Coordinates of C-alpha atoms in Angstrom, one line a residue:
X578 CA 29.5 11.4 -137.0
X579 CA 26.8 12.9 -139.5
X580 CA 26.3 15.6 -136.8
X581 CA 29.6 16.4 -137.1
X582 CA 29.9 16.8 -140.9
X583 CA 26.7 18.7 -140.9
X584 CA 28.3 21.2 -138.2
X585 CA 31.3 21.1 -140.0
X586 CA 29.8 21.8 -143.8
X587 CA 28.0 24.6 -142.0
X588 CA 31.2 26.2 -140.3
X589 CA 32.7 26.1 -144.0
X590 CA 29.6 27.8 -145.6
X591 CA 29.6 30.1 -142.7
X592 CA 33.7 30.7 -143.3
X593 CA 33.1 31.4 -147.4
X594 CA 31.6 34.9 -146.4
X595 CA 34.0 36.3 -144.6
X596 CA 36.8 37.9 -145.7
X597 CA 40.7 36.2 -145.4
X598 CA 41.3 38.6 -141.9
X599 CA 38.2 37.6 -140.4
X600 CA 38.8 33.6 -141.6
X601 CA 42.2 33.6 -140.1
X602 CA 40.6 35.2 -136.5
X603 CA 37.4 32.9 -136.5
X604 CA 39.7 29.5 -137.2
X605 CA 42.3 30.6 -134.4
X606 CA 39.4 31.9 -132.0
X607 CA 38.1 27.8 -132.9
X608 CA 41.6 26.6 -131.8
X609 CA 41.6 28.3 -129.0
X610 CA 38.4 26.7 -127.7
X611 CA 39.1 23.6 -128.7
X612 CA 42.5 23.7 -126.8
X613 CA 40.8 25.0 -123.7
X614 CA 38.7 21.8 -124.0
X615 CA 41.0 19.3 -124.2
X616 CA 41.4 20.0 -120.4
X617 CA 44.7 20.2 -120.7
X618 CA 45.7 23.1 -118.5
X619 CA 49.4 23.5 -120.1
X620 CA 47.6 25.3 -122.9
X621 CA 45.5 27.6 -121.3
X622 CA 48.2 30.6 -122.0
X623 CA 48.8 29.7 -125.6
X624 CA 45.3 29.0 -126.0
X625 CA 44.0 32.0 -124.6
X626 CA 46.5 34.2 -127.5
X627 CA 44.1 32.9 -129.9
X628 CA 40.8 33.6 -129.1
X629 CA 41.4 37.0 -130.3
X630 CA 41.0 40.7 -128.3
X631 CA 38.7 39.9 -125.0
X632 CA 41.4 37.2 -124.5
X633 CA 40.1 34.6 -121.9
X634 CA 37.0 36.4 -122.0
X635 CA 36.0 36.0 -125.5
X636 CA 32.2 34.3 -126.5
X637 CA 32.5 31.4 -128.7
X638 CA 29.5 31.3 -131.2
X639 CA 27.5 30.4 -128.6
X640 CA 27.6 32.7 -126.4
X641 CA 29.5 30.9 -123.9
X642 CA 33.0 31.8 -122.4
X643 CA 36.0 29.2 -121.8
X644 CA 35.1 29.4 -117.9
X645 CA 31.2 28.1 -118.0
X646 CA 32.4 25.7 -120.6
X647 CA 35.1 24.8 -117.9
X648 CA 32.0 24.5 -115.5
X649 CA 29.3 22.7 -117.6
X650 CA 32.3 20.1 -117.7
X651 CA 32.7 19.9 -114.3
X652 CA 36.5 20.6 -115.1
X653 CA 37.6 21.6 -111.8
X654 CA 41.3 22.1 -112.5
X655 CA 40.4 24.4 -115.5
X656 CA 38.0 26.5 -113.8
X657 CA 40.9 27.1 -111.1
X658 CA 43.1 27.9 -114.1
X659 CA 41.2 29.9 -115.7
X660 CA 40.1 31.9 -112.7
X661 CA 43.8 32.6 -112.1
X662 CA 44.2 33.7 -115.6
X663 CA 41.6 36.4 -114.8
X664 CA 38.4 34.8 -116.2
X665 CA 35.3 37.2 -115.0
X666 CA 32.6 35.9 -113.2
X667 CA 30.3 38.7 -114.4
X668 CA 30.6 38.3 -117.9
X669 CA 26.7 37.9 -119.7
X670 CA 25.4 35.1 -121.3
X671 CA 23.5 36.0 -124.3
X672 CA 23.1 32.5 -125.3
X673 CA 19.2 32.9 -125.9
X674 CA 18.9 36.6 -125.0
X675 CA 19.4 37.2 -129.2
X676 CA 16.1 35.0 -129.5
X677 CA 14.5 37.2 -127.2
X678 CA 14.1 35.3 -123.9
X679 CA 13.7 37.2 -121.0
X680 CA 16.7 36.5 -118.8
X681 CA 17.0 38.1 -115.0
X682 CA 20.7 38.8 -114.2
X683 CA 23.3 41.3 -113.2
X684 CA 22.1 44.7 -114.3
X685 CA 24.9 46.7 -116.8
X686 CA 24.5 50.5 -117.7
X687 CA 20.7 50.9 -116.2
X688 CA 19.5 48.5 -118.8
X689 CA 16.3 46.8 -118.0
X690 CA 17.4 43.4 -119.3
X691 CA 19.8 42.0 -117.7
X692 CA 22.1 38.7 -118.0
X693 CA 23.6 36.1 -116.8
X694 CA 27.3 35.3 -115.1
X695 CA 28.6 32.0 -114.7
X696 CA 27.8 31.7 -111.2
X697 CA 24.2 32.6 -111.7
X698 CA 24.1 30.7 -114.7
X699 CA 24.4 27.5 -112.4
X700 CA 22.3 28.8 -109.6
X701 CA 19.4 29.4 -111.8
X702 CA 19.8 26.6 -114.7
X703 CA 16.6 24.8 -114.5
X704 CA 14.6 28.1 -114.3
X705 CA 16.6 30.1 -117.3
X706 CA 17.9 27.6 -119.6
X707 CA 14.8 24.3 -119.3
X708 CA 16.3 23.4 -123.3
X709 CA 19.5 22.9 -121.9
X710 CA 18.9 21.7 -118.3
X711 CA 20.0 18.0 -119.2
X712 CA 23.4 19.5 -120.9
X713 CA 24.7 21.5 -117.6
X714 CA 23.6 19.1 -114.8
X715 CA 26.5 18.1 -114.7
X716 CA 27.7 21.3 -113.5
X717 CA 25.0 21.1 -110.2
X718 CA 26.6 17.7 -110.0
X719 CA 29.9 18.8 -109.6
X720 CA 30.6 20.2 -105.6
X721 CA 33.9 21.0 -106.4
X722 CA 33.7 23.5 -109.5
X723 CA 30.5 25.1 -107.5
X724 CA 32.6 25.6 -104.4
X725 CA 35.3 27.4 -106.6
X726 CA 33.0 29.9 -108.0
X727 CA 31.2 31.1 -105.3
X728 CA 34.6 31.2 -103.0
X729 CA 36.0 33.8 -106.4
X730 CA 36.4 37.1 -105.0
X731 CA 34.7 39.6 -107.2
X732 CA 36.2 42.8 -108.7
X733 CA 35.3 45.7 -106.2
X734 CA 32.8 48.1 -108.1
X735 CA 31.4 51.5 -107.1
X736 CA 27.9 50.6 -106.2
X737 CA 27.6 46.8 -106.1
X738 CA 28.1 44.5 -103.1
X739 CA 30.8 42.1 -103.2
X740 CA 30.3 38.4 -103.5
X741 CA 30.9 38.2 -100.3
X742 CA 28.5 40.3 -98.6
X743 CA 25.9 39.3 -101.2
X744 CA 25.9 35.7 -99.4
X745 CA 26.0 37.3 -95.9
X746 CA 22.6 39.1 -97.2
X747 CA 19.5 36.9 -95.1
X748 CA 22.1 34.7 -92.8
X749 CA 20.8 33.9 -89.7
X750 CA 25.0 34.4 -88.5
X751 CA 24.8 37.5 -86.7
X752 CA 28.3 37.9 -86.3
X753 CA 29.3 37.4 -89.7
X754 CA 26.7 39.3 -91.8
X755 CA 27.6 42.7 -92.9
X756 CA 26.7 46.3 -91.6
X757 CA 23.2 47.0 -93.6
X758 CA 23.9 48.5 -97.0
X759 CA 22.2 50.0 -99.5
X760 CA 20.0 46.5 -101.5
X761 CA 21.0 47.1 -105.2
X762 CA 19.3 45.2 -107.9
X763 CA 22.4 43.8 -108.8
X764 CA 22.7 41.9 -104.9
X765 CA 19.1 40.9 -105.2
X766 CA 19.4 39.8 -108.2
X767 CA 22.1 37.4 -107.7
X768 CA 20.8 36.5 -103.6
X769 CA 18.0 35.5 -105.8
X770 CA 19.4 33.0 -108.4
X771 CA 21.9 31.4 -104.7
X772 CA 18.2 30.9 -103.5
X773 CA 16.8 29.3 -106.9
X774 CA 20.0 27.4 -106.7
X775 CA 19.5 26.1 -103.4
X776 CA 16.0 25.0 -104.3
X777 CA 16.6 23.2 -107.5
X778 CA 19.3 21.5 -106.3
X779 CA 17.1 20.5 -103.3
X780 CA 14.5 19.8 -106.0
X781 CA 16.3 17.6 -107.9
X782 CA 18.3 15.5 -105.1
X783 CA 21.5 17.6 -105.3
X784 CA 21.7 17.5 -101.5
X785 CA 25.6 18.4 -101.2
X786 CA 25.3 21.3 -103.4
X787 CA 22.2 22.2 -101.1
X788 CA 24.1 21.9 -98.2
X789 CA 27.1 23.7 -99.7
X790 CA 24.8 26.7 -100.3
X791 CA 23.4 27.0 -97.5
X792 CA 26.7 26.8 -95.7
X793 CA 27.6 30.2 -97.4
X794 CA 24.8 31.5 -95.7
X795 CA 21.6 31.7 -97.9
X796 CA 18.6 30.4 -95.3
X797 CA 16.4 27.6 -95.7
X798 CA 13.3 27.3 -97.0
X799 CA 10.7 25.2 -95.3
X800 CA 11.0 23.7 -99.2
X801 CA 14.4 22.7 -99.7
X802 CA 14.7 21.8 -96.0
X803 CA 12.2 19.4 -96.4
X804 CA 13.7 17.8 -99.9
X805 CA 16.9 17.7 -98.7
X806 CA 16.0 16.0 -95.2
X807 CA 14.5 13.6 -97.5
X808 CA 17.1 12.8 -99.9
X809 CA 18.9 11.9 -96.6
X810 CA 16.6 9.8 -95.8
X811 CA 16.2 7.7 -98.6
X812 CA 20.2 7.8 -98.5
X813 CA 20.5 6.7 -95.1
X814 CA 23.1 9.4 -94.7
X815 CA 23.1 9.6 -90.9
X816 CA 25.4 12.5 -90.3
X817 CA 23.4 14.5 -92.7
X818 CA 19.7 13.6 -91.3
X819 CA 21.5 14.7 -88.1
X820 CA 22.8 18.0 -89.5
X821 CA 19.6 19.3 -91.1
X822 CA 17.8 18.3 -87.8
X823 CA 20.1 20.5 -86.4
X824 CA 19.3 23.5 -88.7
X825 CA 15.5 23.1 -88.7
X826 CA 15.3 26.2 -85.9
X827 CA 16.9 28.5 -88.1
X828 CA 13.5 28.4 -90.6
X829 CA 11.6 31.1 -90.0
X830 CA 7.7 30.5 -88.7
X831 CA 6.0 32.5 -91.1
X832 CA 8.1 29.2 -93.6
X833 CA 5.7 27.2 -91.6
X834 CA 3.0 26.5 -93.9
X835 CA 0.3 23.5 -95.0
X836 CA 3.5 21.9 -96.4
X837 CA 4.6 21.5 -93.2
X838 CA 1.7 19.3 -92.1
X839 CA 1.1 17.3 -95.2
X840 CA 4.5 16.4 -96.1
X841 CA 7.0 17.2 -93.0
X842 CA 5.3 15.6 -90.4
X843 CA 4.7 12.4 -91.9
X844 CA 8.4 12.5 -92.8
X845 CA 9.8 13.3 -89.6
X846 CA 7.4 10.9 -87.9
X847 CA 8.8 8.0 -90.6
X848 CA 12.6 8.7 -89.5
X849 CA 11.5 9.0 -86.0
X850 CA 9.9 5.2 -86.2
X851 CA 13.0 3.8 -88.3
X852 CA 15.5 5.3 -86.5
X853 CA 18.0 3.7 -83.8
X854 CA 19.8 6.6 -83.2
X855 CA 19.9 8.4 -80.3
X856 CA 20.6 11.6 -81.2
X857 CA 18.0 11.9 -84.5
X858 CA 15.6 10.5 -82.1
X859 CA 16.1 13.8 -80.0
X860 CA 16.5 16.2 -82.6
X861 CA 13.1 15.2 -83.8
X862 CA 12.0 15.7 -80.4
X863 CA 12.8 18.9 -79.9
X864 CA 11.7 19.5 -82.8
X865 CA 8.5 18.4 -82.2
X866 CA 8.1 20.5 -79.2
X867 CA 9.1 23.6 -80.8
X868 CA 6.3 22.7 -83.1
X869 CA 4.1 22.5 -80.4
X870 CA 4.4 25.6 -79.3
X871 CA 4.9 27.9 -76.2
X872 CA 1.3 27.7 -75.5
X873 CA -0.6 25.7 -72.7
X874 CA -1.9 22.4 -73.4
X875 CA -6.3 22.8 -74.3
X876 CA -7.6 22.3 -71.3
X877 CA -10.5 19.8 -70.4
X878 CA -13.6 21.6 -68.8
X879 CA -16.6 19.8 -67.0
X880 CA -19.9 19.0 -68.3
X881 CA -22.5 20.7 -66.3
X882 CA -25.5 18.7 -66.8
X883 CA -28.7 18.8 -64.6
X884 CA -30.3 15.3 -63.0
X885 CA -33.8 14.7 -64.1
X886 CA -34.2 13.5 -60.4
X887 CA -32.3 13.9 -57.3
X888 CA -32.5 11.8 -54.0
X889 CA -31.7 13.3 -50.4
X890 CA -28.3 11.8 -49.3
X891 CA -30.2 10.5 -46.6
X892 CA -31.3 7.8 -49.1
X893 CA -27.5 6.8 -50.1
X894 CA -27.0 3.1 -49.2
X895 CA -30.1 3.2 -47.0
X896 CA -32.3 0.0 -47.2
X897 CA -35.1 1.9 -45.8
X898 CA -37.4 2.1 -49.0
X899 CA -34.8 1.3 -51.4
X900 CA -36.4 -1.1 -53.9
X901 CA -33.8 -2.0 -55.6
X902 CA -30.3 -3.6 -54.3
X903 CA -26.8 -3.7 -55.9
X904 CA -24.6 -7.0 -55.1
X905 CA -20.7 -5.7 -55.1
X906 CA -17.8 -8.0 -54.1
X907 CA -20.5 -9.9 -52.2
X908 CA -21.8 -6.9 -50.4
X909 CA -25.4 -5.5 -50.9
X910 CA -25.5 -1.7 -51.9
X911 CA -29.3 0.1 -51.8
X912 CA -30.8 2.2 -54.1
X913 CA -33.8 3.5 -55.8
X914 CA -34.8 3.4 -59.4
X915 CA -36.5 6.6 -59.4
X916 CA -32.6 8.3 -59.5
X917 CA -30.9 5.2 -61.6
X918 CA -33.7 5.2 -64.2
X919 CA -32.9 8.3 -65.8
X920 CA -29.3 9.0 -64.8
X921 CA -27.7 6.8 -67.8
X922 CA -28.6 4.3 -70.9
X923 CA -26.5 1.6 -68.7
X924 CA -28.5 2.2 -65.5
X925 CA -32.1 1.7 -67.6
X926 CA -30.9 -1.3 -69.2
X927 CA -30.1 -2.6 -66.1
X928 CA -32.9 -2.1 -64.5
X929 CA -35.0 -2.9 -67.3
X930 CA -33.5 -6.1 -68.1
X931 CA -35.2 -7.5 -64.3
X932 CA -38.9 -8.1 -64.0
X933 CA -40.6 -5.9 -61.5
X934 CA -41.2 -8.5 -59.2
X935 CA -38.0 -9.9 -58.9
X936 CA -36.8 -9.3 -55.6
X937 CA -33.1 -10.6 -56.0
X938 CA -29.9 -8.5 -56.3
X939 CA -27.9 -6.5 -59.5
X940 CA -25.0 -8.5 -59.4
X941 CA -22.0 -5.5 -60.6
X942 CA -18.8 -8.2 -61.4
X943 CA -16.5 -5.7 -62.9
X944 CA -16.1 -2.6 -60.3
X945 CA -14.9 -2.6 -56.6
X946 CA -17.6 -2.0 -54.1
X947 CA -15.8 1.8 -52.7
X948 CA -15.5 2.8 -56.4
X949 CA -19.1 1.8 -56.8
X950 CA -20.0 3.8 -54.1
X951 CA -18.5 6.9 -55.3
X952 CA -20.4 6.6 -58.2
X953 CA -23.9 6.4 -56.2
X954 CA -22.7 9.2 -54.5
X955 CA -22.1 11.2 -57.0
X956 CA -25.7 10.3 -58.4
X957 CA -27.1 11.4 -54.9
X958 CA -25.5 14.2 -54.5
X959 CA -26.3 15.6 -57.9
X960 CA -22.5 16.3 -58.8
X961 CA -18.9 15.4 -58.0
X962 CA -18.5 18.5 -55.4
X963 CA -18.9 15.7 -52.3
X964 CA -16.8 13.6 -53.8
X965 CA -13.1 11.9 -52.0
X966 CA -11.0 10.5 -54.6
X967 CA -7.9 9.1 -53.4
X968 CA -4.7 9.0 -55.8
X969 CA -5.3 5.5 -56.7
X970 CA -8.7 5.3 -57.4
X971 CA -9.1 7.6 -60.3
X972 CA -8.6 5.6 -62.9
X973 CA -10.8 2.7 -61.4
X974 CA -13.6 5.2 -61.0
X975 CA -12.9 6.8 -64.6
X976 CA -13.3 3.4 -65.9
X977 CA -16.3 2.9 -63.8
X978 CA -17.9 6.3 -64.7
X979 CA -17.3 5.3 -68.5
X980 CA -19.0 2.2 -68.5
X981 CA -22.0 3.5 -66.6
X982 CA -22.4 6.2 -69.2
X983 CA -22.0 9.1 -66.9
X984 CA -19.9 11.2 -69.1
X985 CA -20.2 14.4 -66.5
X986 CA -18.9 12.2 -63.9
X987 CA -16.1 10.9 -66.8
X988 CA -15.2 14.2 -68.0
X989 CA -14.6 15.4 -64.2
X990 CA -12.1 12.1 -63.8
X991 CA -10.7 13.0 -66.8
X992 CA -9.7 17.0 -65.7
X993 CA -8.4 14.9 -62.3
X994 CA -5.9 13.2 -64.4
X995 CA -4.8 15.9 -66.8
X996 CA -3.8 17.9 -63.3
X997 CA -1.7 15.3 -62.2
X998 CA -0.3 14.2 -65.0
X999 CA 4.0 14.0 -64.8
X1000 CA 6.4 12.1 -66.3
X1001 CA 6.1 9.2 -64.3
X1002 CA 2.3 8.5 -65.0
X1003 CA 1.7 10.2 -68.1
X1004 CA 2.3 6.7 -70.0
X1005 CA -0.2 5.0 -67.7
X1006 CA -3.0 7.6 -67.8
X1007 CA -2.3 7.5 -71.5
X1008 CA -2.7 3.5 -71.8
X1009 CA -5.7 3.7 -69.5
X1010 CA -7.8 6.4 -72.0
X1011 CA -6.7 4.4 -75.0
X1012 CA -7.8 1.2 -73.5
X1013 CA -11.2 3.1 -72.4
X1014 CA -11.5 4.7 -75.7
X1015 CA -11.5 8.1 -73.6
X1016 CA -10.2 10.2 -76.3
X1017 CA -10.3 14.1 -75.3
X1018 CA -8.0 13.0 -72.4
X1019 CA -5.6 10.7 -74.8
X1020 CA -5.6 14.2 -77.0
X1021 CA -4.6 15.8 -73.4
X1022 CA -1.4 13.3 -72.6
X1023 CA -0.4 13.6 -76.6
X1024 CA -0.5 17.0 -75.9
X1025 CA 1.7 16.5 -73.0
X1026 CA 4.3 14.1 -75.1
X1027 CA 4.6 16.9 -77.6
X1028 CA 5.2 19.6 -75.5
X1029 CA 7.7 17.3 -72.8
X1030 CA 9.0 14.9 -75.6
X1031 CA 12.7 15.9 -75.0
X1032 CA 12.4 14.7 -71.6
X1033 CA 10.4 11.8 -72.0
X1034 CA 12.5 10.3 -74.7
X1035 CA 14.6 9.0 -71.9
X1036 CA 11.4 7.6 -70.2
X1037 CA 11.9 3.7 -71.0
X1038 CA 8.5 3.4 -70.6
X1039 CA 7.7 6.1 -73.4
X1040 CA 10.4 5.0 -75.5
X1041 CA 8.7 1.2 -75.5
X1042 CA 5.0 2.6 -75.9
X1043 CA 6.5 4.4 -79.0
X1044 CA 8.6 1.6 -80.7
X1045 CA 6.3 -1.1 -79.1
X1046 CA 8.8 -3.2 -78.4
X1047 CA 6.8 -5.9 -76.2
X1048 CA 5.5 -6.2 -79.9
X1049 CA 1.2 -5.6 -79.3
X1050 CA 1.2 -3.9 -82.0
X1051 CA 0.2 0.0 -80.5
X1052 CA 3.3 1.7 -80.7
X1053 CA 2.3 2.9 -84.9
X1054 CA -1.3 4.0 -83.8
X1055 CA 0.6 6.1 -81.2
X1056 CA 3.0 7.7 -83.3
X1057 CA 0.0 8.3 -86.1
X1058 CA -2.0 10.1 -83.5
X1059 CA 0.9 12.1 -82.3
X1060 CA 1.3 13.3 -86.3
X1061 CA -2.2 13.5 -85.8
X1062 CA -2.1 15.8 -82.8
X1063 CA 0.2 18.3 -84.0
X1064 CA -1.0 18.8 -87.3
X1065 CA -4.2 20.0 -85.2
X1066 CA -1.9 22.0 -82.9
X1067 CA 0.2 24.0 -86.0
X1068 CA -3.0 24.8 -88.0
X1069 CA -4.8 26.2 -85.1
X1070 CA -1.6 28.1 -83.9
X1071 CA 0.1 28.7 -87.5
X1072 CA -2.5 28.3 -90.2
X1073 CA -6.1 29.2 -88.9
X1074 CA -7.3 32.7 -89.1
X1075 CA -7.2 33.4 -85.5
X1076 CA -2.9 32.3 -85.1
X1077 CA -1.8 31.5 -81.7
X1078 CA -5.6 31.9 -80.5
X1079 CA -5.4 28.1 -78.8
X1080 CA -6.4 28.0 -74.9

């Protein structure tokens, strides 16, 4: 009530300079507003007699026009109204260009500042006007009122784009964007404040008016995507997380930056683990391999590493001056401590851990006697070249080769499962490393989800190592190392020096 008196003793002392003409106009231009903001739209034409010569385009002491009082209301009716009366969109704001802000805005008569419409008023709020950013959020609020100024045709001018083809400007909508015209300042200028709308509306939680935006056809950011995926999130708006899913291939790579890692990724991976739908679940797949990439999986290579002693073949399971012997599944295997001594820490400690004079067997507990044999033969023969591996013994002689500490013999089990690796064992080979603690060939299969993920989101058994629903408590640690993997893969491909360099 003060404030009002004070405003109101002001207006009086304001009124005592002017002359009786110029009292008369300013106290009927005052009725005029004040009837436009009743919001009753049965005045607007009586009203609008008398605000005085620009009619329903006159600027109230504040530099604001009847329509963006209309639209800091959120007066949706009024803004139609007023629209129909023949309201401009274009007029400027000079509400702080007299103080001397700078303002960006539609250019007029080659000047180089330039001012604000209506529409960009809105679009660029929190950027232009921070003083009064709490006083016209309402407006950002309000779907309706946006959706009725950017659907206003504009008046045709000489060398200006329409409205129209302003939005088309950037859409990834072939068939609707315009013939290439000449950019004007004025078509950047107001693409530019659609775009800062769409990103303070993202940035603020305005996700409608985001999505309203970009449904005019401005393009995502990898920003606002990401803000606005996550407003949907937190809403548990369904159809929406669905919808910008959807829309994630239309952002352009170069968008794809360390934001991407830090802050999509984990947010992705968080609605892929909550989510009991279908269709996100798939989205996010696919979006996961796109990630990925087009390019191979890193392939394993083998270890070339030279034996410190070698052994004729001759000597493989021959108890003719072996002097040491290996009890497996109750059958004695020969051999000679010359070659076990230094072929791996495990083989010392065994050997060392007997007295010299001890004559009885090694008993091995823990690996069949053929996949023990493998192993000696790969010791006598100095590599894996000789080597027979059936199907289903890889993994028994992988596990073997691991806990002898022949990590040559490992890595060369581990390429033997990367080439056979489908859909039907990947799961398996991918238990079996984790269990093992094998980890360039877990980094192989993860590689293998990422880039096959749409497929293998059917696989039941995928599906139950993701959500771990026999409830051992893997299925987070397998999602975390899937965020992990493809936070490696997009900074070597996207963000490293050398993009799209990965073999």
């Amino acid at each position: 009530m003060q404030e009002e008196m004070t405003r109101a003793d002001d207006c009086f002392c304001a009124s005592r300079k002017l002359d009786a003409v110029a009292i008369e106009a300013k106290f009927k231009q005052d009725l005029g507003f004040r009837m436009l903001n009743c919001g009753r739209t049965d005045l607007v034409k009586q009203a609008v007699s008398l605000l005085g010569p620009d009619g329903i385009n006159t600027m109230s002491e504040q530099g604001m026009t009847p329509l963006m009082y209309a639209c800091v209301r959120g007066d949706e009716a009024m803004v139609q109204m007023l629209l129909d009366a023949g309201a401009d969109l274009n007029v400027e704001v000079r509400l702080l260009l007299d103080a001397g802000a700078k303002v960006e805005g539609s250019v007029e008569h080659g000047e180089e500042n330039y001012s604000e419409t209506p529409l960009q008023l809105a679009a660029a709020v929190a950027r232009l006007f921070p003083s009064l950013s709490v006083f016209l959020s309402g407006f950002m609020i309000d779907r309706n009122v946006f959706r009725k100024l950017l659907a206003q045709p504009e008046k045709e001018k000489n060398d200006i784009l329409s409205l129209e083809e302003i939005l088309a400007e950037g859409t990834d909508l072939p068939e609707t964007a315009p013939p290439p015209l000449c950019a004007s300042r004025n078509s950047k200028a107001k693409l530019r404040a659609l775009r800062e709308a769409m990103y303070h509306s993202a940035e603020h939680g305005y996700v409608d008016v985001t999505i309203d935006i970009r449904s005019i056809g401005v393009p995502w950011t990898l920003h606002t995507w990401l803000e606005s995926l996550r407003v949907a999130f937190q809403q548990h708006r369904r159809p929406l997380i669905q919808c910008l899913l959807k829309e994630f291939k239309t952002i352009q790579e170069e968008e794809y930056t360390e934001e991407l890692v830090t802050q999509g990724l984990p947010l992705m991976f968080e609605i892929l683990k909550a989510s009991k739908n279908e269709v996100i679940s798939q989205q996010l797949c696919i979006i996961f391999t796109h990630c990925y990439g087009p390019y191979p999986i890193p392939k394993l290579t083998e270890i070339k590493r030279k034996q410190t002693s070698r052994l004729d073949p001759h000597f493989l399971n021959n108890k003719e001056m072996s002097d040491v012997t290996f009890l497996v599944e109750g059958r004695p295997f020969y051999a000679h401590k010359v070659l076990l001594f230094t072929a791996s820490p495990r083989f010392k400690a065994l050997l060392s851990s007997k007295p010299t004079n001890d004559s009885t067997c090694i008993e091995i507990g823990y690996v069949k006697y053929p996949i023990f044999q493998l192993v000696m033969q790969y010791l006598y023969y100095g590599g894996p070249e000789s080597l027979l591996i059936k199907n289903n013994e890889i993994m028994e002689l992988l596990s073997a080769a691991k806990f002898f500490q022949l990590e040559a013999l490992q890595r060369h089990c581990e390429i033997i499962c990367a080439k056979s690796i489908n859909t039907d064992n990947c799961v398996d080979i991918y238990s079996h490393a984790k269990f093992l603690g094998v980890t360039e060939l877990s980094a192989y299969c993860e590689g293998y989800f990422l880039k096959n993920m749409m497929v293998l989101i059917e696989n039941e058994a995928f599906k139950q190592l993701l959500y771990d629903k026999n409830g051992e408590g893997t299925g987070q640690d397998v999602l975390q190392d899937l965020q992990r993997t493809l936070a490696i893969r997009i900074q070597s491909i996207h963000l490293s020096s050398s993009k799209g360099s990965v073999v």
